[in-house]
Short mmCIF file of C-alpha atoms and ligand atoms in Angstrom, two decimals:
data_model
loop_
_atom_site.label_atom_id
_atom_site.label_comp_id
_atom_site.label_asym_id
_atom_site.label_seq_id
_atom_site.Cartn_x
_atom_site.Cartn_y
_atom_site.Cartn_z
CA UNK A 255 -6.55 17.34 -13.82
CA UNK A 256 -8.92 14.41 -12.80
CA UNK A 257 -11.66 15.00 -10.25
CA UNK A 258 -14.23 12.25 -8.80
CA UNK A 259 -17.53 13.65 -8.24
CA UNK A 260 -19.95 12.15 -6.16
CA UNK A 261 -23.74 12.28 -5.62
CA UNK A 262 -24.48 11.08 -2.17
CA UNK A 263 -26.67 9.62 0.44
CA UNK A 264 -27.52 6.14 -1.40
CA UNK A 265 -26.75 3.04 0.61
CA UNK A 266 -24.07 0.52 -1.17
CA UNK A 267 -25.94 -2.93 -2.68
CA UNK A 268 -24.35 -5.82 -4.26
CA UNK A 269 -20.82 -7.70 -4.73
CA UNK A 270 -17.39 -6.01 -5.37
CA UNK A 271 -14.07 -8.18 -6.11
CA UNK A 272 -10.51 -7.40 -4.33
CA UNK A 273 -7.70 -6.86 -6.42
CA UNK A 274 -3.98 -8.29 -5.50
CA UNK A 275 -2.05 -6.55 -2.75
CA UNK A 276 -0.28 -3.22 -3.94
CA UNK A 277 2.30 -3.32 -1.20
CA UNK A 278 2.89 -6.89 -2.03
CA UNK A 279 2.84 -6.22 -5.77
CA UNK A 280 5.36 -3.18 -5.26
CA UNK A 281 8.30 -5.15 -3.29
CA UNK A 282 7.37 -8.14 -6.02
CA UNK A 283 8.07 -6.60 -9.19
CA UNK A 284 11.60 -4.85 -8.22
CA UNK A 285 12.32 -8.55 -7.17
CA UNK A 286 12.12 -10.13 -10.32
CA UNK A 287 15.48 -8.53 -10.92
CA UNK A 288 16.86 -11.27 -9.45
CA UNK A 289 14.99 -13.49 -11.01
CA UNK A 290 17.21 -15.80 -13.96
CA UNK A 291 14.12 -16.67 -16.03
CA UNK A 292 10.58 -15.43 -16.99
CA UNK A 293 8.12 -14.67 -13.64
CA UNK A 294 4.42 -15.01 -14.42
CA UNK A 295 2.76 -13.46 -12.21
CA UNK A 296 -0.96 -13.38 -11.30
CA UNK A 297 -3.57 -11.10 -9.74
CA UNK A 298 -1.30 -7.86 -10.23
CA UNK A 299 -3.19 -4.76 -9.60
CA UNK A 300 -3.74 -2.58 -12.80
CA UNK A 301 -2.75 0.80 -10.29
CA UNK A 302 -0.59 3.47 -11.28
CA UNK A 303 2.45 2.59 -8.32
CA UNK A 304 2.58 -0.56 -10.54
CA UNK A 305 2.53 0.89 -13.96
CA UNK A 306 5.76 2.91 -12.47
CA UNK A 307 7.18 -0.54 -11.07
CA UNK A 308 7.00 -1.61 -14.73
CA UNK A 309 8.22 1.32 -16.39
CA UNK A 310 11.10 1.75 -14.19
CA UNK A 311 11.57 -2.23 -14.92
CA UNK A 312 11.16 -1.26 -18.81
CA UNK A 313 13.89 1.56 -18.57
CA UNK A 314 16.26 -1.21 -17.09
CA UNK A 315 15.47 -3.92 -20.31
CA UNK A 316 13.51 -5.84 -18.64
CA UNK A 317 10.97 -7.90 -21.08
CA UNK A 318 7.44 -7.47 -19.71
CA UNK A 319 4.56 -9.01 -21.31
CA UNK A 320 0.59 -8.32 -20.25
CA UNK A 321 -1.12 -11.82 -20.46
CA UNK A 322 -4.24 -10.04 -19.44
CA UNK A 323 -5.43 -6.96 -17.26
CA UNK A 324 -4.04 -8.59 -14.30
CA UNK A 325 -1.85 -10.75 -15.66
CA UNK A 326 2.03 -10.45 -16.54
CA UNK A 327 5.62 -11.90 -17.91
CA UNK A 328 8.52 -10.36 -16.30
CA UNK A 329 11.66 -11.13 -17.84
CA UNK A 330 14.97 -9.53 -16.37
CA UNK A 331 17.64 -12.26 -17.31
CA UNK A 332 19.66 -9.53 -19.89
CA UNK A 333 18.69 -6.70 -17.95
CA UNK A 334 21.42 -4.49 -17.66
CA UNK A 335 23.67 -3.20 -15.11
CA UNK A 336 22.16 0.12 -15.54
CA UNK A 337 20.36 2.68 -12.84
CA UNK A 338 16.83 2.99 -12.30
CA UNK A 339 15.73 6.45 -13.92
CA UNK A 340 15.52 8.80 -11.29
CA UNK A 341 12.92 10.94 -12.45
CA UNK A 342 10.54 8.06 -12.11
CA UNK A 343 12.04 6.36 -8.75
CA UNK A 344 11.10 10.08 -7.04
CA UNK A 345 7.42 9.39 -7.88
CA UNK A 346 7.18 6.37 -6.04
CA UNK A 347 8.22 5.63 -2.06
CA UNK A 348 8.52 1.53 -2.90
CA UNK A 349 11.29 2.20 -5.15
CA UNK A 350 13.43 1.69 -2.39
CA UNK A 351 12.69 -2.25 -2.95
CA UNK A 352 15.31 -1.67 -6.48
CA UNK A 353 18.54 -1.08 -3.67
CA UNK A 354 18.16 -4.57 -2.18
CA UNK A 355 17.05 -5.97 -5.66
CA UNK A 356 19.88 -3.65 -7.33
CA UNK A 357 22.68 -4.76 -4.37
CA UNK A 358 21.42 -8.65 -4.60
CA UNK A 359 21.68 -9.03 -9.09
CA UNK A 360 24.64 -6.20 -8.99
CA UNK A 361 26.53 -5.99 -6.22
CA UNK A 362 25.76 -2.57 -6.14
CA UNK A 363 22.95 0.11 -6.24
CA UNK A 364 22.33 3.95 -7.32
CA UNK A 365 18.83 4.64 -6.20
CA UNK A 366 17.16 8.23 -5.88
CA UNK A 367 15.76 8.99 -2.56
CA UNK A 368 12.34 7.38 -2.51
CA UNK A 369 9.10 10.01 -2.69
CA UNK A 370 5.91 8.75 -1.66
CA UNK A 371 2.70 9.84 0.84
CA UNK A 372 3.85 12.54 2.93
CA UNK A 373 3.22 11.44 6.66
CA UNK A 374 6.22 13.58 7.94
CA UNK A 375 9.88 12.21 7.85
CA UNK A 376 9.75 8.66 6.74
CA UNK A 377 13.49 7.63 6.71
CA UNK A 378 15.34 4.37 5.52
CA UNK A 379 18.11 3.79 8.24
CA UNK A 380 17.21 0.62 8.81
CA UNK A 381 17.03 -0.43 5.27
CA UNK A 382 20.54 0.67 5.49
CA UNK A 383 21.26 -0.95 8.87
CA UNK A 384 20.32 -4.55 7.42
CA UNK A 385 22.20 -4.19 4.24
CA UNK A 386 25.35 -2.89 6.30
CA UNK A 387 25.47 -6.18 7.94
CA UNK A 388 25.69 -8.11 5.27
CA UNK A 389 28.58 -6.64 4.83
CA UNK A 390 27.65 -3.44 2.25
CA UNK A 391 28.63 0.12 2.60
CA UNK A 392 25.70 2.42 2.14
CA UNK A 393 26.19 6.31 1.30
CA UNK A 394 23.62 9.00 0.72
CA UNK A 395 24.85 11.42 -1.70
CA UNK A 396 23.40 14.35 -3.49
CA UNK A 397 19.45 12.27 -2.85
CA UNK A 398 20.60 9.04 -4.08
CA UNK A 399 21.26 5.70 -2.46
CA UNK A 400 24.59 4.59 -2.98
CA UNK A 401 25.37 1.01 -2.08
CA UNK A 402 28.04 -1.26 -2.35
CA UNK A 403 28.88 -5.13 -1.60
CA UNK A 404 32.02 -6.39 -1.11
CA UNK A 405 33.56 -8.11 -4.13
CA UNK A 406 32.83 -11.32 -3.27
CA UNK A 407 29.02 -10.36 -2.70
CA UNK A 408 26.69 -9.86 0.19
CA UNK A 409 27.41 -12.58 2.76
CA UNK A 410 24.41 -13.19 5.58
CA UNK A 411 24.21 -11.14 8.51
CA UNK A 412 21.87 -10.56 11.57
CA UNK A 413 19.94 -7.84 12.30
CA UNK A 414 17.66 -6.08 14.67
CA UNK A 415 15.31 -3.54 13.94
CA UNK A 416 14.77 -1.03 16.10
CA UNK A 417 11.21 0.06 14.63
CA UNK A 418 9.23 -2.32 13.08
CA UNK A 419 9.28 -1.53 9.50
CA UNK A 420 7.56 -3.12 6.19
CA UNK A 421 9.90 -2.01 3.97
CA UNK A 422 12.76 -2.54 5.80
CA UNK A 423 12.26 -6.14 6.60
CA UNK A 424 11.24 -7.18 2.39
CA UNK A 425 14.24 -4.71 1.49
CA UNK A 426 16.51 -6.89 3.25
CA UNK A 427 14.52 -9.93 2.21
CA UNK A 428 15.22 -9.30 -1.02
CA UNK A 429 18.95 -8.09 -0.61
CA UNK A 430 19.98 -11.27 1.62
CA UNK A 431 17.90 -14.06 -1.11
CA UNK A 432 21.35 -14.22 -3.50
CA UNK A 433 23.46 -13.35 -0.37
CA UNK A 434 26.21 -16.10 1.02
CA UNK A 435 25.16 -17.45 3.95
CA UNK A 436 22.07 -16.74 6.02
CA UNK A 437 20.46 -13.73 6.98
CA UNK A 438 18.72 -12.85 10.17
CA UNK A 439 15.95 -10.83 11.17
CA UNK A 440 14.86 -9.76 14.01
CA UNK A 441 11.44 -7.77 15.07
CA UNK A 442 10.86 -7.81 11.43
CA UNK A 443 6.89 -6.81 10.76
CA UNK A 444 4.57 -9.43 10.36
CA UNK A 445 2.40 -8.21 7.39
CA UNK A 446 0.13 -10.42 4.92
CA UNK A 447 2.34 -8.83 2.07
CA UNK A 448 5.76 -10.31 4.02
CA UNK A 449 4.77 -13.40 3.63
CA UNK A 450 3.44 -12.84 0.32
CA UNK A 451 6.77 -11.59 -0.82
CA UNK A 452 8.30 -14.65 1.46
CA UNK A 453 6.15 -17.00 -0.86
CA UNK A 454 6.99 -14.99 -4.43
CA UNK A 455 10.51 -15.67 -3.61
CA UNK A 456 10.53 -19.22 -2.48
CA UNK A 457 8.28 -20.39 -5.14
CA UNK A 458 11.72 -18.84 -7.79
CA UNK A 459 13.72 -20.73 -5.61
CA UNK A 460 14.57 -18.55 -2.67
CA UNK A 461 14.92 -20.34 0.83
CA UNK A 462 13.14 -17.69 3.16
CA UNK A 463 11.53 -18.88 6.64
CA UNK A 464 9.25 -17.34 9.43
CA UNK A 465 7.91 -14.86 7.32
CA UNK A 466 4.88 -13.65 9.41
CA UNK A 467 6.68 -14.19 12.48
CA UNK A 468 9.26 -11.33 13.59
CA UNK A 469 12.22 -13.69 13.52
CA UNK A 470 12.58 -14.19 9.71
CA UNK A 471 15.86 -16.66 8.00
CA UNK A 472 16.65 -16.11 4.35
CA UNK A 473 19.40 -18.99 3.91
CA UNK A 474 21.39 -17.43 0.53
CA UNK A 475 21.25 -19.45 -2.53
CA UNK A 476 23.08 -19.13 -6.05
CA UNK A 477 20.09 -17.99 -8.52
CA UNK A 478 16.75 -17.85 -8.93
CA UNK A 479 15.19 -19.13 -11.27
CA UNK A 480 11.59 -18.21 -13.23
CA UNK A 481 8.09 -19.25 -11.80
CA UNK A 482 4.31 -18.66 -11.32
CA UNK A 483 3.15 -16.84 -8.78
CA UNK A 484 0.04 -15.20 -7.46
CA UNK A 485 -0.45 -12.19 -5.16
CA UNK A 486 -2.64 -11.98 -2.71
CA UNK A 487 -6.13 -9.90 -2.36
CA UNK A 488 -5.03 -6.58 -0.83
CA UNK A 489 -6.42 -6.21 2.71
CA UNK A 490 -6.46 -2.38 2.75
CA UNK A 491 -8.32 -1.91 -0.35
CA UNK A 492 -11.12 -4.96 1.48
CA UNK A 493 -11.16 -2.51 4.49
CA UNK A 494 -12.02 0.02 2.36
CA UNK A 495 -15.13 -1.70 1.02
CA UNK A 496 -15.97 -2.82 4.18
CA UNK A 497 -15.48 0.76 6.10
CA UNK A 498 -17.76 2.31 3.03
CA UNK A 499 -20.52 0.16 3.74
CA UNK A 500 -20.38 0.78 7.77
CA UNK A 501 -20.42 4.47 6.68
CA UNK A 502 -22.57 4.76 3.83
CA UNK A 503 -25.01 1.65 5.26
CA UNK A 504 -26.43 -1.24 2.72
CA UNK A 505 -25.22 -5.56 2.49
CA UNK A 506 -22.01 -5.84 -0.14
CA UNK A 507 -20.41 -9.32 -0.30
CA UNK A 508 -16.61 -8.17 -0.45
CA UNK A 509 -14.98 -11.34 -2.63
CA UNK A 510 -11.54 -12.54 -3.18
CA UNK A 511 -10.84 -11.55 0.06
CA UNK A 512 -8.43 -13.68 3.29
CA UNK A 513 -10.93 -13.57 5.69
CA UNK A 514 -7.87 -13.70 8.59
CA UNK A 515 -5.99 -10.82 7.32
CA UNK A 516 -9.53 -8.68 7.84
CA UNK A 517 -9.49 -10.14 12.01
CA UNK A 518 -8.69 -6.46 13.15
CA UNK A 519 -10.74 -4.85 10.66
CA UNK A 520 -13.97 -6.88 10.83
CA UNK A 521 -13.66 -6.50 14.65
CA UNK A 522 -13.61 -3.04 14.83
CA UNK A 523 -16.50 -2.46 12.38
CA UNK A 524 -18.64 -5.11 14.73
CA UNK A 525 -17.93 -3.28 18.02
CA UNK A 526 -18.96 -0.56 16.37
CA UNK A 527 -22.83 -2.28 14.87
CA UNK A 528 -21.77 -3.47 11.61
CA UNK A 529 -22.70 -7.13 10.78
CA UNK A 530 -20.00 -9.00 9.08
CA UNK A 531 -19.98 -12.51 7.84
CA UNK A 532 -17.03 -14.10 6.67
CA UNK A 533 -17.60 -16.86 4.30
CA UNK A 534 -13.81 -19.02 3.14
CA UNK A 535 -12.57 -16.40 0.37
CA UNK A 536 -15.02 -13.33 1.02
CA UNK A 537 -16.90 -11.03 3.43
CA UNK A 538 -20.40 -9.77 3.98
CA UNK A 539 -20.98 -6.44 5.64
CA UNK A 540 -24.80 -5.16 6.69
CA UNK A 541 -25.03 -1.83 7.96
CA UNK A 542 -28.34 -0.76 8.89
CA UNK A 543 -28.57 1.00 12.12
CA UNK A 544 -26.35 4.18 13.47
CA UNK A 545 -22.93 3.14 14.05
CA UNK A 546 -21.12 3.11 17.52
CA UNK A 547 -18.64 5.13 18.92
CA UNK A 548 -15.54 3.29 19.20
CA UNK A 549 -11.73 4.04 20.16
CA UNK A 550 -8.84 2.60 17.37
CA UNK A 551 -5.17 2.73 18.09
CA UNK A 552 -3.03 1.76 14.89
CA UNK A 553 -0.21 -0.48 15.26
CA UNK A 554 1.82 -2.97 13.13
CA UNK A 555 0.57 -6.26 11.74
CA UNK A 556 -2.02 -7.84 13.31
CA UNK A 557 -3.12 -4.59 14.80
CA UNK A 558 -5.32 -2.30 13.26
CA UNK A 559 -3.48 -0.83 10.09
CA UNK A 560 -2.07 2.51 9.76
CA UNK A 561 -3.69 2.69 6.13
CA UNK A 562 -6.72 1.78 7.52
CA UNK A 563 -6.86 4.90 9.85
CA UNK A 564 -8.33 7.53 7.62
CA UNK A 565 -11.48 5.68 6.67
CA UNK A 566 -12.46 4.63 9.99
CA UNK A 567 -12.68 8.11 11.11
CA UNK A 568 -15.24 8.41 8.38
CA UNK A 569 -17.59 5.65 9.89
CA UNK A 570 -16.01 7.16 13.46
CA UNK A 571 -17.28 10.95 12.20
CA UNK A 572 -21.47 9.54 11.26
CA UNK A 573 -21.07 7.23 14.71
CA UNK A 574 -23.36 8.41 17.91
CA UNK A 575 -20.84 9.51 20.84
CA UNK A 576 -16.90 10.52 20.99
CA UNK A 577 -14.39 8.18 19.29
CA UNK A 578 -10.80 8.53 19.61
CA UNK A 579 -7.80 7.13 17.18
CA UNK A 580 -4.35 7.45 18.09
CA UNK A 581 -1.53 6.86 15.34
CA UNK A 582 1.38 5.29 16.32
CA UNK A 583 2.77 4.18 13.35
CA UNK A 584 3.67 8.20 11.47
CA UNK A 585 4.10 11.57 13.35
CA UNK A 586 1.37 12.77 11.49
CA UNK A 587 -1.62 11.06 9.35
CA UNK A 588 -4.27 13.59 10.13
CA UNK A 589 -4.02 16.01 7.64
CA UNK A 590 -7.13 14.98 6.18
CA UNK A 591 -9.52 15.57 9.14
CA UNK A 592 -9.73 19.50 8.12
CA UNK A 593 -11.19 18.30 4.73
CA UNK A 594 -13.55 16.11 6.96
CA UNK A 595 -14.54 19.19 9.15
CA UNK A 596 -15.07 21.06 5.70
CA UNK A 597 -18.01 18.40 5.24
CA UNK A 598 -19.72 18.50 8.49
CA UNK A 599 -17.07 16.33 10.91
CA UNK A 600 -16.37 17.48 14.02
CA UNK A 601 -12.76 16.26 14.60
CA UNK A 602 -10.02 17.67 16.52
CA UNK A 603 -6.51 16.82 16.17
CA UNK A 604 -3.86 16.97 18.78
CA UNK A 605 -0.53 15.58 17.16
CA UNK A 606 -0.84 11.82 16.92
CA UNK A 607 -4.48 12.01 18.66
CA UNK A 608 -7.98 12.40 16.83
CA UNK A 609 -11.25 13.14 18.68
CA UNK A 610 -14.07 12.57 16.53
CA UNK A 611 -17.62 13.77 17.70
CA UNK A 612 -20.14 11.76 15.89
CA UNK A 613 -22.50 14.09 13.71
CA UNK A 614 -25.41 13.41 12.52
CA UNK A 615 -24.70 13.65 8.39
CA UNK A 616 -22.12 15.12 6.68
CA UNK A 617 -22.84 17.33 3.47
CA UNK A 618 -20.83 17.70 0.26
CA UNK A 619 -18.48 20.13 -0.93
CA UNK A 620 -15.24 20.38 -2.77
CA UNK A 621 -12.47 18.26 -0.99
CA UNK A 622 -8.67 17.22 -1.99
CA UNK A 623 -7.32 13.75 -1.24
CA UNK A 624 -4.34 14.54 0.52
CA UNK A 625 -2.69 11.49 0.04
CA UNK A 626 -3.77 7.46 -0.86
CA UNK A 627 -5.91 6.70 2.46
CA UNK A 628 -7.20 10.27 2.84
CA UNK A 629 -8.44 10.27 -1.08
CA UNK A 630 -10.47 6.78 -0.58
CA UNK A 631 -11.71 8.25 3.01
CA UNK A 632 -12.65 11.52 0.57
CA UNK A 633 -14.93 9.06 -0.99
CA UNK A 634 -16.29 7.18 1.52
CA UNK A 635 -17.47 10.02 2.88
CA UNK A 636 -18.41 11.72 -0.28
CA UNK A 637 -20.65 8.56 -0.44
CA UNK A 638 -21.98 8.84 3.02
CA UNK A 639 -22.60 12.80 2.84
CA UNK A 640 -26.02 14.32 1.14
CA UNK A 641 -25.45 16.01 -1.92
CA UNK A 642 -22.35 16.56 -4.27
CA UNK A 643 -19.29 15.86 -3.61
CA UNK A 644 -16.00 16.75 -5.61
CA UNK A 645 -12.95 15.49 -4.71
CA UNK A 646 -9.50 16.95 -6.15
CA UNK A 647 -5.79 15.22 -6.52
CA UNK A 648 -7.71 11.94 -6.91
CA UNK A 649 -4.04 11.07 -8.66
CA UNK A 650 -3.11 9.86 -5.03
CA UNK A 651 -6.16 7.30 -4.95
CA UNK A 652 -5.30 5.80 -8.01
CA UNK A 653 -1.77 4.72 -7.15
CA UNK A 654 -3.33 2.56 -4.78
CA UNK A 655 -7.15 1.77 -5.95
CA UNK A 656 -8.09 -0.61 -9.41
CA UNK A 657 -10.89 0.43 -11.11
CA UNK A 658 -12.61 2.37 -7.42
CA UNK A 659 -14.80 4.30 -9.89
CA UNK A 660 -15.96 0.92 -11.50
CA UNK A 661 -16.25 -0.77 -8.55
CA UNK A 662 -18.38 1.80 -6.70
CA UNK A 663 -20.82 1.89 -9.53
CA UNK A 664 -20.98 -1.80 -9.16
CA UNK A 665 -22.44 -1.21 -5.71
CA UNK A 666 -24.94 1.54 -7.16
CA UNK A 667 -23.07 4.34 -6.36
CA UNK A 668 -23.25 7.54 -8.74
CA UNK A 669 -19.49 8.75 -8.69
CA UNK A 670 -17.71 9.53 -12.15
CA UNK A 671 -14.17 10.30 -12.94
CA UNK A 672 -13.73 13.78 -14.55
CA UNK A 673 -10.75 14.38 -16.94
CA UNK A 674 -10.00 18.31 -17.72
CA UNK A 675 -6.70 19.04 -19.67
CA UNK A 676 -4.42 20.72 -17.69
CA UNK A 677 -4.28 24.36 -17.77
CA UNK A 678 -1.92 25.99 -20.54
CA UNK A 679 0.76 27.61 -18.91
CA UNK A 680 2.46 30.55 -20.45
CA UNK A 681 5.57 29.56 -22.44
CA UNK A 682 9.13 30.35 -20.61
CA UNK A 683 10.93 32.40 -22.90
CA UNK A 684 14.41 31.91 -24.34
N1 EPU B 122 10.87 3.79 9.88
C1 EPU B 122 12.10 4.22 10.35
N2 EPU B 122 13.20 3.82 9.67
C2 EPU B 122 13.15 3.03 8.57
C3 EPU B 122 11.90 2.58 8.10
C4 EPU B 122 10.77 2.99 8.78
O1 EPU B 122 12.17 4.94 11.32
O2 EPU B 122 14.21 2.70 8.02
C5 EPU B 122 9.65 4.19 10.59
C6 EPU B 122 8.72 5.00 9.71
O3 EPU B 122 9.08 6.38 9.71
C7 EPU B 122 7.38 4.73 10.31
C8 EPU B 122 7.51 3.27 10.80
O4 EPU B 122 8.90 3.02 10.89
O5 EPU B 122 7.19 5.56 11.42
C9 EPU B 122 6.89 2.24 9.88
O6 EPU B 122 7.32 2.45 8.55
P1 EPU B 122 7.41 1.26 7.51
O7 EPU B 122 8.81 1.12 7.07
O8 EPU B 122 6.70 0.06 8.05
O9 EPU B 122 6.57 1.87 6.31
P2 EPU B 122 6.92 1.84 4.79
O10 EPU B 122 7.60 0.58 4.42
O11 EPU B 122 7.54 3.13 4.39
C10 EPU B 122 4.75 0.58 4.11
C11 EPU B 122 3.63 0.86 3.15
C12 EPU B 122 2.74 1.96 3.70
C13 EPU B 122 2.26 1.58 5.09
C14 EPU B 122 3.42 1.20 6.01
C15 EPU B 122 2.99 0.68 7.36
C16 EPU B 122 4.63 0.34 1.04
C17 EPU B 122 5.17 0.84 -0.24
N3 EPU B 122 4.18 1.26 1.88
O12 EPU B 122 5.48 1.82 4.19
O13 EPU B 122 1.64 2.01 2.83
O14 EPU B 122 1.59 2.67 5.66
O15 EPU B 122 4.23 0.20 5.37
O16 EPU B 122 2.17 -0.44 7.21
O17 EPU B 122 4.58 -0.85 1.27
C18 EPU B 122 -0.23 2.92 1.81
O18 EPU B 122 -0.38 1.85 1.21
O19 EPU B 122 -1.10 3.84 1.81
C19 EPU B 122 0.99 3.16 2.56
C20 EPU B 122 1.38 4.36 2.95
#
């Protein structure tokens, strides 16, 4: 059992460094199975959604050397034609990127229902729709995946999605790169990480075009081939910084950061009295002042992010006057503003609406991270709140999060990372 625990109430000071992109990292690393040749690949976050990436890659033979904390050697030329262990595949929602990467290398693909953050049904129909038109036939059976190509391979195919997805548009990326023929598609999401993945598989030898637009071509070609690549800083886990300061107030320089990718982000925390400075490759946030009260509506890439949502309602829940956030991306994402009201918030939740009255300070107590965002908006406000704070399931923030504890303490905060065995449990007999 690992708990944070948090002493409150002192403002954040100093300079804190963005690691690479976990949802460009986790659509990366099942792609190396295509991959004829050794990927080196840069700037991967050390974050426990990754260490499952590489594990599931290590069950398959894949060679995978650790150059340095960040730093690694994927090798999946003999990797064989064998299934991703299921056990493991459940733990983690982006192992739905090994059916494209399973269908593309194999023609084929066995895949256990992806697990993942529970925001209420989160299905994969139009994963399924774009590999059906290029030409594969896609069962569900008993909570697996079960795709097919035709004999002579995946051959290019248009589609249009009828919700904007992430995962559907690099899942089809990544079927369509070894596909015959081009591949279409339309209203496909715009995210940093697209066009990270976009880039990954171009610089193997992929021909992929208008990533970042919602019209995206992947023109087929016969293998890839190894490379170099590096990922991108991770947006989400920049916000992150940046919301902690508006909350918790102080001046951090936020570094290794794509100043553009923040545009949504940075403009919210200004409207609502945050200073922010963007320099070429980092961010400075001042927070003296109260904050603002301010309304937030998440939407896909460039709006403001989904993952974003929890910890604004952090800097939304110490802000003078009524904000409001409405999520549009999930039927729920809110679970975590009765933990919030545990520590002083005064938020109400109607369905896909939040109404946040601003309070004055929020106090510690015992809190569980219900999922990735919630657990890092556990902490912001943990960090914001006077006295202790201990936060439970911090498991969830660490899939997502290198090194937070590290990090924080960097910027002066006193948080620590609590290990406790597990409790015994009594021994099953016969
Ligand atoms: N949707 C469908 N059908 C599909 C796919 C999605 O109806 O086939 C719906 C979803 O139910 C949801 C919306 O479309 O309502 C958007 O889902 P999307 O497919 O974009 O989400 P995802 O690929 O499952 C990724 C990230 C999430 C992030 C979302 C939105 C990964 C592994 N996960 O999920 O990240 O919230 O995009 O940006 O990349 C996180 O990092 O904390 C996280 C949850």
């Amino acid at each position: 059992m690992i708990q944070y625990m948090i002493e409150g109430g002192r403002p954040l000071q100093g300079t804190v460094t963005i690691s690479g992109a976990k949802n460009a990292a986790v659509a990366i690393l099942p792609a190396t199975l295509l991959v004829n040749g050794t990927c080196r690949i840069e700037n991967v976050p050390d974050i426990s959604d990754v260490r499952l990436l590489l594990e599931i890659l290590d069950s398959m033979g894949a060679e995978i050397r650790r150059l340095s904390p960040n730093t690694l050697e994927i090798t999946c030329t003999h990797v064989r034609d064998s299934e991703a262990s299921d056990a493991l595949v459940r733990r983690i929602r982006a192992s739905y990127y090994f059916i494209g990467a399973q269908l593309g290398r194999f023609n084929h693909a066995r895949v256990a229902l992806p697990g993942g953050c529970n925001f209420g049904p989160r299905p994969i129909d139009q994963h399924i729709k774009g590999f059906e038109a290029m030409g594969a036939t896609v069962e569900l059976q008993n909570g697996f995946v079960c795709a097919s190509a035709p004999e002579e391979g995946l051959t290019g195919g248009r589609v249009n999605l009828d919700v904007v997805s992430v995962g559907a548009t690099m899942n089809i990326m990544i079927g369509a790169v070894l596909a015959g023929g081009t591949t279409i598609i339309e209203n496909a999401a715009k995210e940093p990480h697209i066009v990270d993945l976009a880039n990954f598989l171009n610089a193997m030898g992929a021909k992929v075009s208008g990533a970042g637009t919602d019209v995206i071509k992947v023109r087929g070609v016969k293998s890839l081939r190894g490379g170099f690549y590096s990922i991108i800083p991770d947006q989400i886990e920049a916000g992150t910084y940046m919301a902690a300061v508006a909350a918790v107030g102080g001046d951090v320089l936020v570094q290794n950061v794509i100043p553009k990718h923040m545009d949504t982000i940075s403009a919210k925390l200004r409207e609502m009295g945050a200073k922010i400075t963007e320099y070429d490759d980092a961010i400075r946030v001042q927070r003296s002042g109260r904050l603002r009260r301010a309304n937030v509506k998440t939407l896909p890439y460039p709006g403001f992010p989904t993952d974003m949502q929890p910890q604004i309602a952090v800097c939304m829940s110490l802000a003078s006057g009524v904000s409001v956030i409405t999520e549009s991306i999930y039927d729920t994402r809110f679970g975590y503003c009765a933990e919030l009201n545990r520590m002083g918030a005064a938020i109400k939740v109607d369905t896909k609406v939040a109404i946040i009255t601003g309070v004055d300070r929020l106090h510690g107590c015992a809190v569980r991270a219900c999922d990735l965002r919630a657990g890092a908006a556990m902490v912001i406000a943990g960090l914001a709140a006077e006295g202790r704070t201990v936060i439970e399931e911090v498991e969830y923030i660490e899939r997502g999060y290198e090194n937070l504890i590290g990090k924080l303490q960097g910027l002066g905060a006193t948080i620590k990372r609590i290990e406790t065995p597990a409790p015994r449990t009594a021994s099953v007999a016969g």
